[in-house]
Structure formats: structure tokens, C-alpha cells
Short mmCIF file of C-alpha atoms in Angstrom, two decimals:
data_model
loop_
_atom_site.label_atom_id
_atom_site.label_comp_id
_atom_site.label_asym_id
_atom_site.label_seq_id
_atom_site.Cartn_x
_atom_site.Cartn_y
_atom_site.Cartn_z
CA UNK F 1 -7.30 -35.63 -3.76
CA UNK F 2 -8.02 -35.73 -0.11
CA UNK F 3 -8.26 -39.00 1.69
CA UNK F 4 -9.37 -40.16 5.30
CA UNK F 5 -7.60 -42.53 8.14
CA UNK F 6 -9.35 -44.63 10.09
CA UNK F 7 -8.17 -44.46 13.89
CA UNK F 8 -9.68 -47.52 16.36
CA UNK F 9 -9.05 -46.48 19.77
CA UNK F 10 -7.46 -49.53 21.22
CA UNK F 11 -8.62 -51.19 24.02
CA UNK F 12 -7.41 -49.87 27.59
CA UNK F 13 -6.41 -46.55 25.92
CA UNK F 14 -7.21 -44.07 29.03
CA UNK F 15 -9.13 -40.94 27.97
CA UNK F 16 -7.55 -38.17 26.18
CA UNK F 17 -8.75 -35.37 25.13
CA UNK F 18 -9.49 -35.91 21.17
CA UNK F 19 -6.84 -32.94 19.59
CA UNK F 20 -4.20 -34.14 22.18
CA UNK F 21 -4.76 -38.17 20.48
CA UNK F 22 -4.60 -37.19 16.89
CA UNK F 23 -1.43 -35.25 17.65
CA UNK F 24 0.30 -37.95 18.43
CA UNK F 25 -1.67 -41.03 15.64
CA UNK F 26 -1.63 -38.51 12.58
CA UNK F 27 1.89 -38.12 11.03
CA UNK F 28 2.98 -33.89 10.63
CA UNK F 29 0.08 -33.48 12.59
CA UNK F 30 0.34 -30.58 15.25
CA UNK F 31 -2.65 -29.58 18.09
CA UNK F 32 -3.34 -26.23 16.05
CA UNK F 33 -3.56 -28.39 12.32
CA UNK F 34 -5.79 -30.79 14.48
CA UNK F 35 -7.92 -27.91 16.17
CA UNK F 36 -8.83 -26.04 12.55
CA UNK F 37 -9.46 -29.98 11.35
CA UNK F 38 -11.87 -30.43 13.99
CA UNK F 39 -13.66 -27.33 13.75
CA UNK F 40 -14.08 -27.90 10.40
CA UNK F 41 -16.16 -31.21 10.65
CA UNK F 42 -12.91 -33.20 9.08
CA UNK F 43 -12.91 -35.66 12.37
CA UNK F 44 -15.50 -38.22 12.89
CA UNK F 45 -16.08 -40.22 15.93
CA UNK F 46 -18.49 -42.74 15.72
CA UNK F 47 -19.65 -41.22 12.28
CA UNK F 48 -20.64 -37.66 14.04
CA UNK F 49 -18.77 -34.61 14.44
CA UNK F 50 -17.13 -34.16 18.06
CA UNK F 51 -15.58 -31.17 19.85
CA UNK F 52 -11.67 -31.43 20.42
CA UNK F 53 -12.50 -31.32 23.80
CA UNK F 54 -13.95 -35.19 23.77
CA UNK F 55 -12.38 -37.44 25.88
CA UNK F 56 -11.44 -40.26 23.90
CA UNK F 57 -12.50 -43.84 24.86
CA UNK F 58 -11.52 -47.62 24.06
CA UNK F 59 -13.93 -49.06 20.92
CA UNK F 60 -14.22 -45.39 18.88
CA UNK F 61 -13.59 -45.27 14.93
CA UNK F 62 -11.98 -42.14 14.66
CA UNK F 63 -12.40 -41.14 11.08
CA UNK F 64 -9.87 -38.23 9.65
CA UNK F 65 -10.22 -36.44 6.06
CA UNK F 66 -6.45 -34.83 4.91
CA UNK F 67 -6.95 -32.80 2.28
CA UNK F 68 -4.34 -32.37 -0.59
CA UNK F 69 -1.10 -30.67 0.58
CA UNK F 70 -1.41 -27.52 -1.06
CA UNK F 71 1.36 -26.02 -3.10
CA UNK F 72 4.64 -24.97 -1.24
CA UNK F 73 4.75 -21.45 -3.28
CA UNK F 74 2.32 -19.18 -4.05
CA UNK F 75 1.94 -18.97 -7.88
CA UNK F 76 2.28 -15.25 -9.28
CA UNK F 77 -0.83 -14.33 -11.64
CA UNK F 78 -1.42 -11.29 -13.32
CA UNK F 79 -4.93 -10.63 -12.32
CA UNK F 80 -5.76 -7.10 -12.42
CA UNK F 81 -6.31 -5.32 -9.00
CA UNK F 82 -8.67 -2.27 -8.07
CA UNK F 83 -5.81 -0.40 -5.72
CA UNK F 84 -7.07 2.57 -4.45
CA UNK F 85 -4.05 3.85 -2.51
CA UNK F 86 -0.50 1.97 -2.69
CA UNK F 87 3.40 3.03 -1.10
CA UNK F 88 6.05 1.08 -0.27
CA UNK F 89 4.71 -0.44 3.40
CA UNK F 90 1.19 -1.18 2.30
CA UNK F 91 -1.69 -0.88 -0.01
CA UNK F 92 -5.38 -0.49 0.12
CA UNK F 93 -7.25 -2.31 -2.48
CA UNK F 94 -11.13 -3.33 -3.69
CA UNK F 95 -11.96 -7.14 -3.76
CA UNK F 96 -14.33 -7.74 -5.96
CA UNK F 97 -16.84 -10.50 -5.22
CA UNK F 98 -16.23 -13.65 -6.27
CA UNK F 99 -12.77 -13.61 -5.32
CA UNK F 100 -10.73 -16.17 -2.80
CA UNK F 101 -8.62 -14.30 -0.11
CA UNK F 102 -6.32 -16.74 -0.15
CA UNK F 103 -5.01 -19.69 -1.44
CA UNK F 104 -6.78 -22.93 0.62
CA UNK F 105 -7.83 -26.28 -0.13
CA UNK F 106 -9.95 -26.16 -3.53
CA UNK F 107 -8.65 -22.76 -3.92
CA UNK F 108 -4.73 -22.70 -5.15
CA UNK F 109 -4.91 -20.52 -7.63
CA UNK F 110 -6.85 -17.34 -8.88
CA UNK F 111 -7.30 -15.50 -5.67
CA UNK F 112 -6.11 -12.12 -4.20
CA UNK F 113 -2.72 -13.32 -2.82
CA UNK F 114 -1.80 -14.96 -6.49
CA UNK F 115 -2.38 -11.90 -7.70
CA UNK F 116 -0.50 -9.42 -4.71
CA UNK F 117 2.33 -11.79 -5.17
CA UNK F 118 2.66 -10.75 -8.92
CA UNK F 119 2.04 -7.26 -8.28
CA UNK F 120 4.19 -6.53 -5.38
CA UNK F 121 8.13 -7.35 -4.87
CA UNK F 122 7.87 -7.33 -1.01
CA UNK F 123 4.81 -8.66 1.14
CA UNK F 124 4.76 -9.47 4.41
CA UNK F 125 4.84 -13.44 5.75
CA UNK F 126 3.59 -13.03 8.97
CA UNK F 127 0.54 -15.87 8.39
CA UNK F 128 2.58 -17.63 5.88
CA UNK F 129 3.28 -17.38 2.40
CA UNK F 130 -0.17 -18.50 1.63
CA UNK F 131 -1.56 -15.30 3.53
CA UNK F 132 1.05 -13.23 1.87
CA UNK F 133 0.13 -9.45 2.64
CA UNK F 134 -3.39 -10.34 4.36
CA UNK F 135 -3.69 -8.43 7.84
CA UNK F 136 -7.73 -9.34 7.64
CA UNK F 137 -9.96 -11.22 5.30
CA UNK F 138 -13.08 -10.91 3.37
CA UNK F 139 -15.21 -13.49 2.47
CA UNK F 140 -15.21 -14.74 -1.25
CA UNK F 141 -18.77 -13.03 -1.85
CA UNK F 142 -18.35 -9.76 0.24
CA UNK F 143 -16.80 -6.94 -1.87
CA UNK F 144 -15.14 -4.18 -0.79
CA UNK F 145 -12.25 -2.35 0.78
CA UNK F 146 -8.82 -4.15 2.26
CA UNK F 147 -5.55 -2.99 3.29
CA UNK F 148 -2.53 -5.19 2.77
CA UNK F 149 0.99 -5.12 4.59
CA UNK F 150 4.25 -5.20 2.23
CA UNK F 151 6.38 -6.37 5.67
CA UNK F 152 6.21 -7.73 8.92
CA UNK F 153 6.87 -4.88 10.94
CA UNK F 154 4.04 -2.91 9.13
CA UNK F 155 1.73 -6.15 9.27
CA UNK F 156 2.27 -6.28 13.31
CA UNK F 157 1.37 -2.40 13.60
CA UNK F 158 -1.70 -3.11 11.63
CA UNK F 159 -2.81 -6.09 13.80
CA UNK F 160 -2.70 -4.30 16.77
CA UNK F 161 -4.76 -1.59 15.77
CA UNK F 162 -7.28 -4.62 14.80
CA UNK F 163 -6.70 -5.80 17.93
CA UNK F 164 -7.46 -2.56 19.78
CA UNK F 165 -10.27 -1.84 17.57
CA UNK F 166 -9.49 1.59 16.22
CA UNK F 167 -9.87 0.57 12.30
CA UNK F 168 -13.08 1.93 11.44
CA UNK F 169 -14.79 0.05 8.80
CA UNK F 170 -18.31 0.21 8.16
CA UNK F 171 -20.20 -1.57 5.93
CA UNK F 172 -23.36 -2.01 3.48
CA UNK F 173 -26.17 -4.91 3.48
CA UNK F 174 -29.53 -5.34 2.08
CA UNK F 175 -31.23 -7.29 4.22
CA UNK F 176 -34.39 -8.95 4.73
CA UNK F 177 -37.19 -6.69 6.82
CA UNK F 178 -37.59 -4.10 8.34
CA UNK F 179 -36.38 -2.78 11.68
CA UNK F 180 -38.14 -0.91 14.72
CA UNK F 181 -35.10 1.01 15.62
CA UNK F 182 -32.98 2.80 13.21
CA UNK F 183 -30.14 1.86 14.56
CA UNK F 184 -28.90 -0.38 17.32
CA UNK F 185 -26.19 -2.89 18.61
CA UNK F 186 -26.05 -6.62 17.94
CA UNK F 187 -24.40 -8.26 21.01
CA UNK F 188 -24.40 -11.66 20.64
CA UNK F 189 -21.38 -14.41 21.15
CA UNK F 190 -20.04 -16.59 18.30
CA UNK F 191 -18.74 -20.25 17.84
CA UNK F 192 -18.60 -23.06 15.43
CA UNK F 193 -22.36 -24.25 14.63
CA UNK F 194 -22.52 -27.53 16.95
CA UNK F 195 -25.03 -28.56 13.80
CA UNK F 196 -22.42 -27.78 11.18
CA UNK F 197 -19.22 -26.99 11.67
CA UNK F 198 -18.35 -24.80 8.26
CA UNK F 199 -20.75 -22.44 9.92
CA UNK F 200 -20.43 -19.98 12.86
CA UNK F 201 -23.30 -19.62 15.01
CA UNK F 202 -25.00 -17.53 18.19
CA UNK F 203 -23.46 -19.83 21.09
CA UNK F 204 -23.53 -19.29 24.77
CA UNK F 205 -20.11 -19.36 26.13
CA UNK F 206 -18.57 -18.41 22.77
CA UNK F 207 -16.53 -15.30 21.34
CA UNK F 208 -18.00 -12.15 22.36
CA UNK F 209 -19.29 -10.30 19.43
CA UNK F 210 -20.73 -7.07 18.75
CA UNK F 211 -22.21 -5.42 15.23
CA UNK F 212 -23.84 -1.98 15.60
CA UNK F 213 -26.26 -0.80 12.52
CA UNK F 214 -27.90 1.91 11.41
CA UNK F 215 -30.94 1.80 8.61
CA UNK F 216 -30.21 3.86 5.41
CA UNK F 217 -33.53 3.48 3.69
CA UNK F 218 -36.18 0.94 3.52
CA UNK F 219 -38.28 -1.00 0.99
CA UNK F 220 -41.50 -2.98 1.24
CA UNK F 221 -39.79 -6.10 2.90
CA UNK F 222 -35.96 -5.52 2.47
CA UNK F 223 -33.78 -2.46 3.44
CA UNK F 224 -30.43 -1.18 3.28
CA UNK F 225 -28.49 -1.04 6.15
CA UNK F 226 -24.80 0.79 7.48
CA UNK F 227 -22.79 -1.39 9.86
CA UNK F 228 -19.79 -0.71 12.04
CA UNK F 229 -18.13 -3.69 13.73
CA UNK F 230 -16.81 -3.24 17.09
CA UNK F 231 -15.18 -6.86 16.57
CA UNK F 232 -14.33 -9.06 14.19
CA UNK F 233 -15.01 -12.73 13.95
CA UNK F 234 -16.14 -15.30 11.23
CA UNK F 235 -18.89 -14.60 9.14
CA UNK F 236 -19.97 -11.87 12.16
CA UNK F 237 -22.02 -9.16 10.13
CA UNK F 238 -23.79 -12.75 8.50
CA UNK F 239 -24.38 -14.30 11.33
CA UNK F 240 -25.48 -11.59 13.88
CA UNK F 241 -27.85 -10.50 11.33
CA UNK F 242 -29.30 -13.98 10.66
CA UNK F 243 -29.58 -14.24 14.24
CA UNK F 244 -31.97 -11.39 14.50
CA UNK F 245 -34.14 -12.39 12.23
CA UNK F 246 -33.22 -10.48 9.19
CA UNK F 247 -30.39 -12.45 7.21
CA UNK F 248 -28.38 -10.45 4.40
CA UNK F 249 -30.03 -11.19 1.39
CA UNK F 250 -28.69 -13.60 -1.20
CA UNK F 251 -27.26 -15.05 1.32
CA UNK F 252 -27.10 -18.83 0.70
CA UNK F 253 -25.40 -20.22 4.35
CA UNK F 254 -27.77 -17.96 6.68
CA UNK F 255 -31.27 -17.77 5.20
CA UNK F 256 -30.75 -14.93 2.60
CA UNK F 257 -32.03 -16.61 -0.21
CA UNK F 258 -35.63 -17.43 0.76
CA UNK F 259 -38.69 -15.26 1.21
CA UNK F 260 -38.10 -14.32 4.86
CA UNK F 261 -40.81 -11.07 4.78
CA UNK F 262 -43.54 -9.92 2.94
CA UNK F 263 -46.72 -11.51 1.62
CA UNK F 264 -45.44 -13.88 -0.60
CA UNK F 265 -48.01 -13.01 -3.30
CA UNK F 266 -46.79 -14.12 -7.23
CA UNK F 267 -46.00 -10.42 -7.82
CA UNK F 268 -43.51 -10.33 -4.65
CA UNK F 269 -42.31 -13.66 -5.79
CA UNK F 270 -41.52 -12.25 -9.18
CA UNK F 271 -39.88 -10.02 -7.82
CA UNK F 272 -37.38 -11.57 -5.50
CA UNK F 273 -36.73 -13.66 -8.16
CA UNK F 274 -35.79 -10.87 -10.15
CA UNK F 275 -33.13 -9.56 -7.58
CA UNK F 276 -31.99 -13.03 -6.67
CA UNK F 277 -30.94 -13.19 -10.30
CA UNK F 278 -29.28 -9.80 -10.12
CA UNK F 279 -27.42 -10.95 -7.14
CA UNK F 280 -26.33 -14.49 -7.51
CA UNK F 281 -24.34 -13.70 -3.91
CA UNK F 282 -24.81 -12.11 -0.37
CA UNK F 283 -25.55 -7.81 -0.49
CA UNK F 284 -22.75 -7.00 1.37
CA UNK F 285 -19.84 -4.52 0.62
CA UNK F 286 -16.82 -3.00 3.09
CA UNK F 287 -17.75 0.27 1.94
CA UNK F 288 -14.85 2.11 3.97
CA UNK F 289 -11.64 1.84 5.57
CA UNK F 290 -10.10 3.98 8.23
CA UNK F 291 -6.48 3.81 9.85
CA UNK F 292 -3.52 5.09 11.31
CA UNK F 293 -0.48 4.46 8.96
CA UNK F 294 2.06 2.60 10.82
CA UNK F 295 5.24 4.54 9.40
CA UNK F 296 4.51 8.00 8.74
CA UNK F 297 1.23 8.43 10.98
CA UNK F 298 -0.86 10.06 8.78
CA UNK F 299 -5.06 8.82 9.25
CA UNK F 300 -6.03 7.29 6.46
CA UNK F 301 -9.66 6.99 5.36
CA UNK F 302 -11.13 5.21 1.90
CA UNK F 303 -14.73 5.02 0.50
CA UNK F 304 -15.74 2.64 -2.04
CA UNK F 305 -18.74 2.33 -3.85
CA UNK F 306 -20.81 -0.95 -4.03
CA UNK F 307 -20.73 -2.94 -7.28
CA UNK F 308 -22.92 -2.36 -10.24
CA UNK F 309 -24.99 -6.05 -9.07
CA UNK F 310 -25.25 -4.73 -5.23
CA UNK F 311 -26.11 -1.15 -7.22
CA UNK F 312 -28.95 -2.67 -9.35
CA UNK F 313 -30.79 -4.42 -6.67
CA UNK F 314 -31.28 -1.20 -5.19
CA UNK F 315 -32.36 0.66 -8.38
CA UNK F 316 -34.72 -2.34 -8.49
CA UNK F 317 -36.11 -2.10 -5.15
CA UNK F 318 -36.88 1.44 -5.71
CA UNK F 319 -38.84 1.09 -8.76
CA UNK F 320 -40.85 -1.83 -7.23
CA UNK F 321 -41.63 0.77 -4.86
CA UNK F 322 -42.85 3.38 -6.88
CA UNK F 323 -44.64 0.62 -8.52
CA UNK F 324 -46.65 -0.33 -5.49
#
């Protein structure tokens, strides 16, 4: 179970920044641990969250919550993969929604690297067993395509071309509204929500960020959109959209699961209710993959289809809008 410390910073202490403190008053504590603590609202001072640039100062209760130490070893389960291209450097799979990348706290067991470590002799331990395999992350709710290293030197090669942005993935989302361009470029930077630090946010001075989109088809007050990021931070596709007024729908961190077009009559009610209920989760799906293998330099390219729930909110949609 986690548990917090209580840090009083004693009287003539000079100021220090706030990661640079708990380094040295948490035990096993290092500035990156302290950093990822911070940004995700586990330090209190004074009862509110604080940036680990504060300057500490005589009189402050500094309040930390430790979670759990998680396991040491990642525990092999046999839970059946969707692999849609596999050798003996990498793979390229299909998360399904609902699944964990990783193993973090609350999450030890039943996610995708349990499962690539039963599957696969040989992974790659670049991040740590706990990231066994994973070059780049979805979130739990987002479905859709992923490639996976089996070593380091194949894991590096695929970072870099993340780095240098030559993956092509695109995406699908059915969002709220509906657009006056077909297609466009959201350029807006990201941070940690000063509000709410689980979140991301539109910050000034933070990561620069940039989604482009294209609209598929439309509906009365949602529509289906393509998306190609040009980089790739936290929650970005989420958050960029949410920003612009027209948050993924289902949604439940940015906005997706209220009524955020449309008349709001009983019958549109109805019906969002309808689709909320066929879509207990955000409508968005890596739909493909594209790459440069890192050993025998072949492009590689892979489509996957949405889910059947992502699928029947659009059959929905489209006979609501026959209906009128």
C-alpha cells in the first residue's frame, strides 16, 4: 500500500530547489524518481501541488506519497496477442483497448509486457524490465497498432527513427463537431496541467507539439477524423484536440463524455447515450504503422482496422443520420 512522509523544512535551511531537497531527505530517492513524483501531484507543499522548480523555504510541510515497490520481475502470462507481423528482432502487434502498456503502480499484472514476456524468449531492456520490448506506448483505452523490439540494438534503431520522425502512424478519432477546414495542423505546446498534474495540458513555454488532421466524414454533431502526428508527447492527439474545441469522444479526462455540440434535444440525448454505452472509452485507434526495419531495411507498413465498439458507433451515427 502506498504511504506518505512528512518533510518540515527546518529552520535556517537556505533555498533549494524542491527535486534537489527530496534527493537528498527521501531514502533510494534519485532527481529523475523525484521529477516523475512531482509531476505526478505525489509532493505536497503546504497541502498544494508545487513545480520541482520551487525554491524551498524554512516552515514548509513537505508531504511525499511512495507508492508500493512494484515487483522486481515481470510475471509471464499467457494472454493471447493480435501479432500482425513477428521475426526474430521485432514484432508488430494490435493492443486492444483496455489493456495496460506496462506494468506500473496499480497495474502489475495483466498488461502487454506480462504477456510479450511469455510470448517472446528475447526482448529488449532498454527502459527496464518493466518496459520490456516497448519502443512507444499507447494509452490503456487507445487501440491499435505497436511495434516491439526483441533487443537493444534493434530498440535504439527504432528510437531514433521516433526521434527523427520518419514512423508514419496515423490515426482514427470520432470527435465532437464539426470542422471548417478539412484538414489542418494543430500546433500547440504541451506540459503537465498546473491544475492537475495526471493531465497534460496547452502550456506556453512547454513541449512543442504538432497533430495534423484530416476529416473522413461527418455526422450531425460528431465526425470521424484521420490524424498524423508529427510528434509525440503525452496524451497529444487528446489533448490538442480538446484544446480546439472538439475533444475525442468518450473521452472521460478531456471533455469527451459530455454533450459538447448539437441541440441537446431528448432525441440527441438519447442518442449520445446510446453511443456512450457502445463506447464505454475514448474513439481512438492507431490505425497504421510505417517503418524502416532496422536489420534488413526493408519499409514496413501495417493497417489495422478499428474495433467492433469504435466500428458500431459509426454504424450508429450513420443510421441516426438517415434517420434525421
Amino acid at each position: 500500500m502506498p504511504h506518505e512522509i512528512e518533510i518540515v523544512v527546518p529552520v535556517g535551511k537556505k533555498k533549494e530547489r524542491l527535486d534537489i531537497f527530496l534527493t537528498h531527505h527521501v531514502h533510494n530517492a534519485t532527481r529523475s524518481k523525484v521529477q516523475r513524483a512531482i509531476r505526478s501531484g505525489s509532493v505536497l507543499i503546504n497541502g498544494e501541488a508545487a513545480r520541482s522548480s520551487h525554491q524551498v523555504a524554512p516552515g514548509e510541510i513537505i508531504r511525499v506519497t511512495l507508492p508500493s515497490p512494484p515487483p522486481q520481475d515481470v510475471l509471464p502470462e499467457n494472454i493471447p496477442l493480435e501479432i500482425c507481423f513477428e521475426d526474430r528482432h521485432l514484432l508488430v502487434l494490435n493492443k486492444p483497448a483496455g489493456m495496460v502498456t506496462h506494468p506500473a503502480h496499480g497495474n502489475y499484472t495483466g498488461t502487454l509486457v506480462n504477456a510479450l514476456v511469455h510470448h517472446c524468449q528475447g526482448l529488449s531492456v532498454v527502459n527496464g524490465p518493466a518496459r520490456a520490448g516497448i519502443v512507444h506506448r499507447l494509452d490503456k483505452d487507445t487501440s491499435g497498432l505497436m511495434v516491439v523490439a526483441k533487443d537493444d540494438s534493434v530498440h535504439a534503431a527504432l528510437a531514433q527513427q521516433f526521434e527523427r520522425r520518419t514512423i508514419d502512424r496515423t490515426y482514427w478519432a470520432v470527435v465532437w463537431g464539426l470542422f471548417g477546414d478539412r484538414e489542418g495542423v494543430i500546433d500547440a505546446d504541451l506540459g503537465r496541467s498546473k491544475s492537475d498534474r495526471k493531465k497534460m495540458a496547452v502550456i506556453s513555454g512547454g513541449k512543442p507539439s504538432a497533430t495534423e488532421y484530416s476529416v473522413m466524414e461527418e455526422f450531425p454533431y460528431l465526425s470521424l477524423i484521420q490524424l498524423r502526428l508529427r510528434t509525440g508527447r503525452t496524451h497529444q492527439i487528446r489533448v490538442h484536440l480538446s484544446h480546439i474545441h472538439h475533444p475525442v469522444f468518450g473521452d472521460p479526462t478531456y471533455s469527451g463524455r459530455r454533450i459538447m455540440w448539437g441541440e441537446r434535444s431528448p432525441r440527441q440525448r438519447a442518442q449520445v447515450q446510446t453511443l456512450l454505452k457502445a463506447l464505454p472509452r475514448q474513439a481512438l485507434h492507431a490505425r497504421t504503422i510505417g517503418f524502416l526495419h532496422p536489420v534488413t531495411g526493408r519499409q514496413m507498413h501495417f493497417e489495422s482496422e478499428p474495433p467492433e465498439d469504435f466500428l458500431s458507433v459509426l454504424r450508429l451515427l450513420r443510421v441516426f443520420a438517415q434517420e434525421g
